[in-house]
């Protein structure tokens, strides 16, 4: 048996006999399963425990009285149970196990453990790595106000009922990859010191991430939300990733982050993105209900937003988005890709949305606008026909009284695409003449300029003709007088 420091004795239990109906381990010194020790042997076992002792209960079916006795034995002057390294791999823990306030000063492992009933880790402290990989929680579980100072894993864990992680703190990465939450899951006011990894998780009940702070990335790729998802108010220093996630019942993202990726997300219901600072990518997303994207004008109170950058949301792509209704408001669309949008007729653009601009070279008014709005894909000559249709739909989507100038630019862009894509030489010539003379009828200043030129030329011509007539008459009179 490995030796240990006297102040921190360890208890190791070898495999218990199947005669007792227990799959646990017995101590090497005491020679039997702790659940079946004689009173004197059990007293010796408990008497060897001190605050900070290592504990090995791998594979043990732990009765409630045994758990209570162990926790009492390792309770320190601060009233908290203190363990060194704790190993509960494959253990079966009793119903209503109370581990609140427990401090595990070394690594702890509950891999494959089974909690028969409700369990509370309220205000627990895990100073080493903590692993609950593959653990099964039979009833409600609470990690409210728990602290994880190093890496914490709940990968492949199954939460049969409600799981509470409210106000929990992770000082390093927290991984819940491929975990299953059958009941409600609450992470309100939680803090993640690095990444919150939720890839492939299945949330069977309601899920809430209100007032959550994530230092780096909040990752929900391939995650399934069966009863909707409310993410926010949430702040992430890096990325909020929802790529290929599936949401039933509606999605709400109220967040500040540097990047929000929702490529391929499928939402069976309404979707709303209220963002700040973020670049949003919606490429290939599917929204069966209405979807809205808008900027948050003010910082999220009580959370530290990413520093630097502009507050406005910058949408990078809505290519191949399929939405019953897509509403974009008060966002930056200067670099947004629109080609392939499934239902451009269901698009609405309102508020202060900015687009890319190019010089309006035929704008002959130096005091007027010298630029016009265009799409980021305007230079794709091979997509002229698709861009023409898209420009027309965008002109309709921005045709409100406050966006009339923008709608005019998009109608101009549609005619530009028609001119570029026209194959008939005669029609192309007519369109060219319309472009150069009056901007397809959409540039009134250009028409006025051409009329002014024509009038000036006419006046000059008239003046020349009038002056020439007077000179000719005088010359004739002179010749006539001389002959007489």
Short mmCIF file of C-alpha atoms in Angstrom, two decimals:
data_model
loop_
_atom_site.label_atom_id
_atom_site.label_comp_id
_atom_site.label_asym_id
_atom_site.label_seq_id
_atom_site.Cartn_x
_atom_site.Cartn_y
_atom_site.Cartn_z
CA UNK A 1 0.00 0.00 0.00
CA UNK A 2 1.25 3.44 -0.89
CA UNK A 3 2.32 5.50 2.10
CA UNK A 4 0.81 8.93 2.83
CA UNK A 5 1.53 11.84 5.07
CA UNK A 6 0.18 11.31 8.59
CA UNK A 7 -1.79 14.55 8.45
CA UNK A 8 -3.59 13.43 5.32
CA UNK A 9 -4.25 9.69 5.51
CA UNK A 10 -5.83 7.96 2.57
CA UNK A 11 -8.38 5.19 2.53
CA UNK A 12 -8.33 2.67 -0.34
CA UNK A 13 -10.94 -0.04 -0.73
CA UNK A 14 -10.23 -3.16 -2.84
CA UNK A 15 -13.06 -4.97 -4.57
CA UNK A 16 -15.78 -6.11 -2.15
CA UNK A 17 -17.14 -9.64 -2.22
CA UNK A 18 -20.24 -10.18 -4.36
CA UNK A 19 -21.75 -12.14 -1.44
CA UNK A 20 -22.57 -8.82 0.19
CA UNK A 21 -24.34 -7.58 -2.96
CA UNK A 22 -21.88 -4.71 -3.17
CA UNK A 23 -19.56 -3.93 -6.07
CA UNK A 24 -17.43 -1.66 -3.97
CA UNK A 25 -13.89 -1.73 -2.65
CA UNK A 26 -12.71 -2.64 0.83
CA UNK A 27 -9.76 -1.19 2.67
CA UNK A 28 -6.48 -2.99 2.37
CA UNK A 29 -5.94 -2.61 6.08
CA UNK A 30 -9.37 -3.54 7.28
CA UNK A 31 -10.05 -6.33 4.82
CA UNK A 32 -13.75 -5.70 4.18
CA UNK A 33 -16.29 -3.41 2.54
CA UNK A 34 -16.85 -0.33 4.67
CA UNK A 35 -20.60 -0.80 4.38
CA UNK A 36 -20.22 -4.20 6.02
CA UNK A 37 -17.53 -3.53 8.61
CA UNK A 38 -17.97 -4.53 12.18
CA UNK A 39 -18.57 -1.60 14.57
CA UNK A 40 -14.99 -1.64 15.88
CA UNK A 41 -13.51 -1.82 12.38
CA UNK A 42 -15.79 0.94 11.15
CA UNK A 43 -14.75 3.16 14.06
CA UNK A 44 -11.10 2.56 13.13
CA UNK A 45 -11.83 3.40 9.50
CA UNK A 46 -13.60 6.67 10.35
CA UNK A 47 -11.03 7.52 13.01
CA UNK A 48 -8.27 7.38 10.37
CA UNK A 49 -9.91 10.17 8.37
CA UNK A 50 -8.81 13.78 8.79
CA UNK A 51 -9.71 16.99 6.96
CA UNK A 52 -7.83 16.85 3.66
CA UNK A 53 -7.62 13.03 3.54
CA UNK A 54 -7.61 11.32 0.16
CA UNK A 55 -10.65 9.11 -0.39
CA UNK A 56 -11.10 6.24 -2.82
CA UNK A 57 -14.70 4.98 -3.11
CA UNK A 58 -14.49 3.63 -6.65
CA UNK A 59 -17.27 1.18 -7.41
CA UNK A 60 -18.75 1.40 -3.89
CA UNK A 61 -22.48 1.44 -3.26
CA UNK A 62 -22.46 4.11 -0.58
CA UNK A 63 -25.31 4.14 1.97
CA UNK A 64 -26.39 7.49 3.32
CA UNK A 65 -25.16 6.81 6.86
CA UNK A 66 -21.69 5.97 5.53
CA UNK A 67 -21.51 9.15 3.46
CA UNK A 68 -22.58 11.23 6.44
CA UNK A 69 -19.97 9.59 8.66
CA UNK A 70 -17.19 10.23 6.13
CA UNK A 71 -18.18 13.87 5.67
CA UNK A 72 -18.37 14.42 9.42
CA UNK A 73 -14.89 12.93 9.85
CA UNK A 74 -13.30 15.26 7.29
CA UNK A 75 -15.10 18.43 8.38
CA UNK A 76 -12.69 21.18 9.32
CA UNK A 77 -12.94 24.09 11.76
CA UNK A 78 -14.65 26.17 9.06
CA UNK A 79 -17.58 23.76 9.05
CA UNK A 80 -16.80 22.49 5.54
CA UNK A 81 -15.85 18.89 4.65
CA UNK A 82 -12.31 18.87 3.24
CA UNK A 83 -11.01 16.08 1.00
CA UNK A 84 -7.66 15.66 -0.70
CA UNK A 85 -8.03 13.56 -3.81
CA UNK A 86 -11.54 12.15 -4.14
CA UNK A 87 -12.29 9.15 -6.36
CA UNK A 88 -15.92 8.08 -6.81
CA UNK A 89 -15.64 6.46 -10.26
CA UNK A 90 -18.51 4.03 -10.79
CA UNK A 91 -19.82 4.61 -7.27
CA UNK A 92 -23.52 4.48 -6.46
CA UNK A 93 -24.45 7.34 -4.16
CA UNK A 94 -27.63 7.46 -2.09
CA UNK A 95 -30.79 9.47 -2.57
CA UNK A 96 -30.75 12.99 -1.18
CA UNK A 97 -26.96 13.04 -0.88
CA UNK A 98 -25.87 16.35 0.59
CA UNK A 99 -22.37 17.40 -0.42
CA UNK A 100 -22.98 21.08 0.03
CA UNK A 101 -19.96 23.14 0.96
CA UNK A 102 -17.54 20.27 0.33
CA UNK A 103 -13.97 21.31 -0.54
CA UNK A 104 -11.93 18.95 -2.72
CA UNK A 105 -8.34 20.18 -2.56
CA UNK A 106 -6.97 17.68 -5.08
CA UNK A 107 -8.42 16.20 -8.25
CA UNK A 108 -11.87 14.68 -8.02
CA UNK A 109 -13.44 12.05 -10.25
CA UNK A 110 -17.08 10.95 -10.39
CA UNK A 111 -16.78 9.29 -13.82
CA UNK A 112 -19.63 6.87 -14.37
CA UNK A 113 -21.02 7.48 -10.87
CA UNK A 114 -24.74 7.03 -10.30
CA UNK A 115 -26.66 9.39 -8.03
CA UNK A 116 -29.86 7.54 -7.17
CA UNK A 117 -31.81 10.61 -6.07
CA UNK A 118 -31.41 14.30 -5.64
CA UNK A 119 -27.95 15.60 -4.84
CA UNK A 120 -26.68 18.98 -3.71
CA UNK A 121 -23.20 20.38 -4.35
CA UNK A 122 -24.35 23.81 -3.28
CA UNK A 123 -21.39 26.12 -2.58
CA UNK A 124 -18.92 23.27 -3.20
CA UNK A 125 -15.26 24.01 -3.98
CA UNK A 126 -13.19 21.98 -6.45
CA UNK A 127 -9.58 23.20 -6.32
CA UNK A 128 -8.23 20.49 -8.64
CA UNK A 129 -9.55 19.07 -11.88
CA UNK A 130 -13.12 17.81 -11.51
CA UNK A 131 -14.64 15.14 -13.73
CA UNK A 132 -18.25 13.94 -13.84
CA UNK A 133 -17.87 12.27 -17.22
CA UNK A 134 -20.68 9.81 -17.89
CA UNK A 135 -22.27 10.40 -14.45
CA UNK A 136 -26.00 9.72 -14.02
CA UNK A 137 -28.16 11.98 -11.88
CA UNK A 138 -31.44 10.28 -10.98
CA UNK A 139 -33.26 13.35 -9.74
CA UNK A 140 -32.65 17.08 -9.31
CA UNK A 141 -29.06 18.21 -8.95
CA UNK A 142 -27.73 21.52 -7.70
CA UNK A 143 -24.31 23.07 -8.27
CA UNK A 144 -25.59 26.49 -7.28
CA UNK A 145 -22.69 28.79 -6.34
CA UNK A 146 -20.18 25.96 -6.81
CA UNK A 147 -16.59 26.93 -7.67
CA UNK A 148 -14.37 25.02 -10.12
CA UNK A 149 -10.80 26.31 -10.02
CA UNK A 150 -9.40 24.05 -12.73
CA UNK A 151 -10.79 22.08 -15.66
CA UNK A 152 -14.28 20.66 -15.10
CA UNK A 153 -15.90 18.00 -17.27
CA UNK A 154 -19.53 16.92 -17.42
CA UNK A 155 -19.13 15.26 -20.79
CA UNK A 156 -21.71 12.54 -21.58
CA UNK A 157 -23.39 13.10 -18.20
CA UNK A 158 -27.15 12.50 -17.98
CA UNK A 159 -29.31 14.83 -15.89
CA UNK A 160 -32.68 13.07 -15.54
CA UNK A 161 -34.48 15.97 -13.86
CA UNK A 162 -33.68 19.64 -13.30
CA UNK A 163 -30.06 20.81 -13.16
CA UNK A 164 -29.15 24.04 -11.43
CA UNK A 165 -25.80 25.75 -12.12
CA UNK A 166 -26.93 29.24 -11.16
CA UNK A 167 -24.11 31.56 -10.02
CA UNK A 168 -21.55 28.78 -10.48
CA UNK A 169 -17.97 29.85 -11.26
CA UNK A 170 -15.53 28.09 -13.56
CA UNK A 171 -12.04 29.58 -13.46
CA UNK A 172 -10.93 27.42 -16.40
CA UNK A 173 -12.66 25.50 -19.19
CA UNK A 174 -16.01 23.83 -18.51
CA UNK A 175 -17.01 21.01 -20.85
CA UNK A 176 -20.53 19.60 -21.17
CA UNK A 177 -20.00 18.01 -24.59
CA UNK A 178 -22.72 15.48 -25.55
CA UNK A 179 -24.36 15.73 -22.12
CA UNK A 180 -28.13 15.18 -21.84
CA UNK A 181 -30.42 17.45 -19.80
CA UNK A 182 -33.89 15.88 -19.63
CA UNK A 183 -35.34 18.52 -17.32
CA UNK A 184 -34.81 22.25 -17.04
CA UNK A 185 -31.25 23.57 -17.11
CA UNK A 186 -30.39 26.87 -15.45
CA UNK A 187 -27.03 28.62 -15.80
CA UNK A 188 -28.22 32.09 -14.76
CA UNK A 189 -25.46 34.42 -13.51
CA UNK A 190 -22.78 31.78 -14.08
CA UNK A 191 -19.20 32.82 -14.87
CA UNK A 192 -16.87 30.88 -17.18
CA UNK A 193 -13.17 31.70 -16.88
CA UNK A 194 -12.37 30.32 -20.33
CA UNK A 195 -14.63 28.32 -22.68
CA UNK A 196 -18.16 27.09 -22.04
CA UNK A 197 -18.19 23.99 -24.25
CA UNK A 198 -21.74 22.74 -24.93
CA UNK A 199 -21.20 21.04 -28.29
CA UNK A 200 -23.62 18.23 -29.06
CA UNK A 201 -25.61 18.72 -25.84
CA UNK A 202 -29.29 17.78 -25.79
CA UNK A 203 -31.48 20.10 -23.72
CA UNK A 204 -34.81 18.31 -23.33
CA UNK A 205 -36.38 20.97 -21.12
CA UNK A 206 -36.25 24.75 -20.90
CA UNK A 207 -32.75 26.23 -20.78
CA UNK A 208 -31.70 29.61 -19.45
CA UNK A 209 -28.38 31.47 -19.71
CA UNK A 210 -29.33 34.85 -18.24
CA UNK A 211 -26.60 37.31 -17.21
CA UNK A 212 -23.82 34.87 -18.02
CA UNK A 213 -20.20 35.97 -18.53
CA UNK A 214 -17.89 33.86 -20.70
CA UNK A 215 -14.26 34.95 -20.92
CA UNK A 216 -13.62 33.27 -24.27
CA UNK A 217 -16.05 31.19 -26.33
CA UNK A 218 -19.58 29.96 -25.67
CA UNK A 219 -19.88 26.94 -27.94
CA UNK A 220 -23.24 25.37 -28.83
CA UNK A 221 -22.38 23.70 -32.14
CA UNK A 222 -24.71 20.79 -33.01
CA UNK A 223 -26.62 21.35 -29.76
CA UNK A 224 -30.33 20.44 -29.65
CA UNK A 225 -32.83 22.55 -27.73
CA UNK A 226 -36.17 20.73 -27.41
CA UNK A 227 -38.11 23.48 -25.63
CA UNK A 228 -36.49 26.65 -26.89
CA UNK A 229 -33.40 28.52 -25.79
CA UNK A 230 -32.96 31.85 -24.07
CA UNK A 231 -29.31 32.85 -24.33
CA UNK A 232 -28.79 36.12 -22.57
CA UNK A 233 -28.21 38.67 -21.50
CA UNK A 234 -24.84 37.02 -22.17
CA UNK A 235 -21.37 38.41 -22.81
CA UNK A 236 -18.58 36.43 -24.46
CA UNK A 237 -15.07 37.79 -24.98
CA UNK A 238 -14.69 35.69 -28.11
CA UNK A 239 -17.27 33.73 -30.08
CA UNK A 240 -20.81 32.52 -29.51
CA UNK A 241 -21.13 29.48 -31.76
CA UNK A 242 -24.53 28.06 -32.75
CA UNK A 243 -23.49 26.39 -35.99
CA UNK A 244 -25.70 23.41 -36.95
CA UNK A 245 -27.74 23.74 -33.75
CA UNK A 246 -31.43 22.71 -33.78
CA UNK A 247 -33.97 24.66 -31.74
CA UNK A 248 -37.62 23.75 -31.18
CA UNK A 249 -39.84 26.42 -29.66
CA UNK A 250 -37.92 29.59 -30.46
CA UNK A 251 -34.47 31.08 -30.03
CA UNK A 252 -33.53 34.32 -28.29
CA UNK A 253 -29.93 35.55 -28.32
CA UNK A 254 -29.37 38.75 -26.36
CA UNK A 255 -25.61 39.12 -26.22
CA UNK A 256 -22.41 41.06 -26.69
CA UNK A 257 -19.57 39.18 -28.37
CA UNK A 258 -16.93 39.62 -31.03
CA UNK A 259 -18.51 37.01 -33.27
CA UNK A 260 -21.77 35.07 -33.41
CA UNK A 261 -21.80 32.11 -35.77
CA UNK A 262 -25.19 30.58 -36.60
CA UNK A 263 -24.34 28.83 -39.85
CA UNK A 264 -26.79 26.05 -40.60
CA UNK A 265 -28.87 26.66 -37.46
CA UNK A 266 -32.45 25.34 -37.70
CA UNK A 267 -35.10 27.10 -35.62
CA UNK A 268 -38.62 25.67 -35.48
CA UNK A 269 -40.26 28.86 -34.28
CA UNK A 270 -39.36 32.52 -33.90
CA UNK A 271 -35.77 33.71 -33.68
CA UNK A 272 -34.41 36.97 -32.35
CA UNK A 273 -30.82 38.23 -32.30
CA UNK A 274 -30.23 41.40 -30.25
CA UNK A 275 -26.50 41.89 -30.38
CA UNK A 276 -23.71 44.33 -29.63
CA UNK A 277 -20.18 44.48 -31.10
CA UNK A 278 -20.69 41.19 -32.96
CA UNK A 279 -20.10 39.96 -36.48
CA UNK A 280 -23.06 37.69 -37.26
CA UNK A 281 -22.95 34.87 -39.81
CA UNK A 282 -26.35 33.36 -40.73
CA UNK A 283 -25.32 31.48 -43.84
CA UNK A 284 -27.54 28.42 -44.58
CA UNK A 285 -29.74 29.11 -41.53
CA UNK A 286 -33.38 27.99 -41.57
CA UNK A 287 -36.06 29.88 -39.62
CA UNK A 288 -39.56 28.46 -39.82
CA UNK A 289 -40.93 31.54 -38.07
CA UNK A 290 -39.99 35.20 -38.30
CA UNK A 291 -36.38 36.10 -37.56
CA UNK A 292 -35.13 39.48 -36.41
CA UNK A 293 -31.59 40.89 -36.18
CA UNK A 294 -30.97 44.26 -34.54
CA UNK A 295 -28.25 46.10 -32.64
CA UNK A 296 -28.26 46.79 -28.94
CA UNK A 297 -27.84 50.50 -28.44
CA UNK A 298 -26.55 50.29 -24.85
CA UNK A 299 -24.13 47.98 -22.99
CA UNK A 300 -25.53 45.08 -21.00
CA UNK A 301 -25.72 46.19 -17.40
CA UNK A 302 -23.74 44.17 -14.87
CA UNK A 303 -21.58 42.37 -17.45
CA UNK A 304 -18.22 43.34 -18.93
CA UNK A 305 -18.57 43.77 -22.68
CA UNK A 306 -15.68 43.09 -25.09
CA UNK A 307 -13.47 46.15 -25.32
CA UNK A 308 -12.87 48.07 -28.51
CA UNK A 309 -14.73 47.96 -31.79
CA UNK A 310 -18.04 49.48 -32.73
CA UNK A 311 -21.31 48.75 -31.01
CA UNK A 312 -23.24 48.12 -34.23
CA UNK A 313 -23.74 44.57 -35.42
CA UNK A 314 -22.04 43.64 -38.67
CA UNK A 315 -23.81 40.85 -40.57
CA UNK A 316 -21.38 39.00 -42.83
CA UNK A 317 -23.72 36.62 -44.65
CA UNK A 318 -27.38 35.74 -45.19
CA UNK A 319 -26.58 33.54 -48.18
CA UNK A 320 -29.04 30.68 -48.63
CA UNK A 321 -30.98 31.73 -45.52
CA UNK A 322 -34.52 30.35 -45.56
CA UNK A 323 -36.80 32.44 -43.34
CA UNK A 324 -40.55 32.96 -43.26
CA UNK A 325 -39.77 36.61 -42.56
CA UNK A 326 -36.33 38.15 -42.07
CA UNK A 327 -36.16 41.60 -40.50
CA UNK A 328 -32.83 43.45 -40.36
CA UNK A 329 -32.74 46.68 -38.35
CA UNK A 330 -29.99 49.15 -37.40
CA UNK A 331 -27.08 46.95 -38.50
CA UNK A 332 -24.05 47.15 -40.79
CA UNK A 333 -24.65 45.31 -44.09
CA UNK A 334 -21.67 46.75 -45.96
CA UNK A 335 -19.94 43.37 -46.14
CA UNK A 336 -22.99 41.12 -46.11
CA UNK A 337 -23.41 38.45 -48.77
CA UNK A 338 -27.01 38.17 -50.04
CA UNK A 339 -26.72 35.90 -53.08
CA UNK A 340 -28.76 32.74 -52.68
CA UNK A 341 -31.19 34.17 -50.13
CA UNK A 342 -34.10 31.72 -50.36
CA UNK A 343 -36.97 34.16 -49.88
CA UNK A 344 -35.83 37.66 -50.76
CA UNK A 345 -39.49 38.72 -50.94
CA UNK A 346 -39.74 38.03 -47.16
CA UNK A 347 -36.90 40.44 -46.36
CA UNK A 348 -37.46 43.75 -44.55
CA UNK A 349 -34.72 46.31 -43.87
CA UNK A 350 -35.46 49.19 -41.52
CA UNK A 351 -33.67 51.69 -39.32
CA UNK A 352 -30.10 52.81 -39.81
CA UNK A 353 -28.68 49.99 -41.94
CA UNK A 354 -25.51 50.80 -43.86
CA UNK A 355 -24.41 49.26 -47.17
CA UNK A 356 -21.24 49.35 -49.19
CA UNK A 357 -20.91 52.32 -51.53
CA UNK A 358 -19.20 53.07 -54.84
CA UNK A 359 -18.61 56.43 -56.57
CA UNK A 360 -21.58 57.56 -58.64
CA UNK A 361 -19.44 58.63 -61.58
CA UNK A 362 -22.30 60.09 -63.56
CA UNK A 363 -23.51 62.27 -60.69
CA UNK A 364 -23.03 65.69 -62.28
CA UNK A 365 -24.04 67.68 -59.21
CA UNK A 366 -20.93 68.47 -57.13
CA UNK A 367 -23.18 69.60 -54.30
CA UNK A 368 -25.20 66.36 -54.23
CA UNK A 369 -24.44 62.72 -53.44
CA UNK A 370 -21.36 61.34 -55.15
CA UNK A 371 -21.79 57.73 -53.98
CA UNK A 372 -24.49 55.08 -54.26
CA UNK A 373 -25.24 51.98 -52.20
CA UNK A 374 -24.34 48.58 -53.62
CA UNK A 375 -24.18 44.97 -52.46
CA UNK A 376 -20.92 43.36 -51.43
CA UNK A 377 -21.27 40.97 -54.42
CA UNK A 378 -21.75 43.78 -56.95
CA UNK A 379 -18.49 42.89 -58.69
CA UNK A 380 -19.62 39.31 -59.46
CA UNK A 381 -20.28 39.84 -63.16
CA UNK A 382 -21.23 36.18 -63.66
CA UNK A 383 -24.24 36.60 -61.36
CA UNK A 384 -25.75 39.63 -63.11
CA UNK A 385 -29.21 38.09 -63.54
CA UNK A 386 -29.42 36.91 -59.94
CA UNK A 387 -28.10 40.24 -58.68
CA UNK A 388 -30.69 42.12 -60.75
CA UNK A 389 -33.52 40.17 -59.09
CA UNK A 390 -31.90 40.63 -55.69
CA UNK A 391 -31.52 44.39 -56.20
CA UNK A 392 -35.20 44.65 -57.08
CA UNK A 393 -36.19 42.76 -53.92
CA UNK A 394 -33.92 44.96 -51.81
CA UNK A 395 -35.47 48.04 -53.41
CA UNK A 396 -38.85 46.73 -52.30
CA UNK A 397 -37.53 45.89 -48.81
CA UNK A 398 -36.19 49.44 -48.35
CA UNK A 399 -39.03 51.33 -50.03
CA UNK A 400 -40.23 53.08 -46.86
CA UNK A 401 -40.40 56.85 -46.68
CA UNK A 402 -37.18 57.03 -44.68
CA UNK A 403 -35.27 54.73 -47.04
CA UNK A 404 -36.39 56.14 -50.41
CA UNK A 405 -32.88 57.15 -51.45
CA UNK A 406 -31.53 53.69 -50.65
CA UNK A 407 -34.37 52.03 -52.58
CA UNK A 408 -33.55 54.28 -55.56
CA UNK A 409 -29.92 53.13 -55.42
CA UNK A 410 -31.02 49.50 -55.50
CA UNK A 411 -33.34 50.10 -58.48
CA UNK A 412 -30.39 51.79 -60.18
CA UNK A 413 -28.24 48.74 -59.34
CA UNK A 414 -30.87 46.42 -60.86
CA UNK A 415 -30.76 48.35 -64.12
CA UNK A 416 -26.96 48.32 -64.03
CA UNK A 417 -27.05 44.54 -63.73
CA UNK A 418 -29.51 44.39 -66.63
CA UNK A 419 -27.23 46.53 -68.79
CA UNK A 420 -24.19 44.41 -67.91
CA UNK A 421 -26.00 41.17 -68.60
CA UNK A 422 -27.85 42.26 -71.80
CA UNK A 423 -26.71 40.25 -74.82
CA UNK A 424 -28.70 42.00 -77.55
CA UNK A 425 -26.48 44.81 -78.96
CA UNK A 426 -29.39 47.15 -79.77
CA UNK A 427 -30.96 46.85 -76.33
CA UNK A 428 -27.57 47.24 -74.71
CA UNK A 429 -27.05 50.46 -76.73
CA UNK A 430 -30.45 51.80 -75.62
CA UNK A 431 -29.66 50.98 -72.00
CA UNK A 432 -26.26 52.64 -72.36
CA UNK A 433 -27.85 55.79 -73.72
CA UNK A 434 -30.39 55.78 -70.89
CA UNK A 435 -27.55 55.31 -68.40
CA UNK A 436 -25.37 58.09 -69.75
CA UNK A 437 -28.14 60.60 -70.33
CA UNK A 438 -30.51 60.25 -67.40
CA UNK A 439 -29.24 57.49 -65.15
CA UNK A 440 -32.10 55.20 -66.28
CA UNK A 441 -34.51 57.96 -65.34
CA UNK A 442 -33.43 57.76 -61.69
CA UNK A 443 -30.92 60.62 -61.73
CA UNK A 444 -32.96 63.82 -62.07
CA UNK A 445 -29.84 65.96 -61.67
CA UNK A 446 -28.31 64.31 -64.66
CA UNK A 447 -31.42 65.05 -66.75
CA UNK A 448 -31.34 68.69 -65.65
CA UNK A 449 -27.64 68.88 -66.49
CA UNK A 450 -28.20 67.50 -69.98
CA UNK A 451 -31.15 69.86 -70.52
CA UNK A 452 -28.97 72.77 -69.40
CA UNK A 453 -26.29 71.73 -71.87
CA UNK A 454 -28.84 71.41 -74.67
CA UNK A 455 -30.40 74.79 -73.85
CA UNK A 456 -26.95 76.40 -73.69
CA UNK A 457 -26.02 74.89 -77.04
CA UNK A 458 -29.31 76.02 -78.51
CA UNK A 459 -28.82 79.52 -77.18
CA UNK A 460 -25.29 79.64 -78.51
CA UNK A 461 -26.45 78.39 -81.85
CA UNK A 462 -29.29 80.92 -81.95
CA UNK A 463 -26.94 83.73 -81.02
CA UNK A 464 -24.51 82.69 -83.72
CA UNK A 465 -27.25 82.51 -86.32
CA UNK A 466 -28.69 85.88 -85.25
CA UNK A 467 -25.27 87.52 -85.31
CA UNK A 468 -24.52 85.99 -88.69
CA UNK A 469 -27.81 87.30 -90.11
CA UNK A 470 -27.10 90.84 -88.94
CA UNK A 471 -23.63 90.77 -90.45
CA UNK A 472 -25.00 89.51 -93.77
CA UNK A 473 -27.66 92.22 -93.92
CA UNK A 474 -25.17 95.00 -93.23
CA UNK A 475 -22.82 93.66 -95.86
CA UNK A 476 -25.60 93.54 -98.41
CA UNK A 477 -26.65 97.12 -97.63
CA UNK A 478 -23.09 98.27 -97.99
CA UNK A 479 -22.70 96.67 -101.37
CA UNK A 480 -26.02 98.06 -102.54
CA UNK A 481 -25.11 101.64 -101.53
CA UNK A 482 -21.83 101.49 -103.31
CA UNK A 483 -23.39 100.37 -106.57
CA UNK A 484 -25.85 103.25 -106.54
#
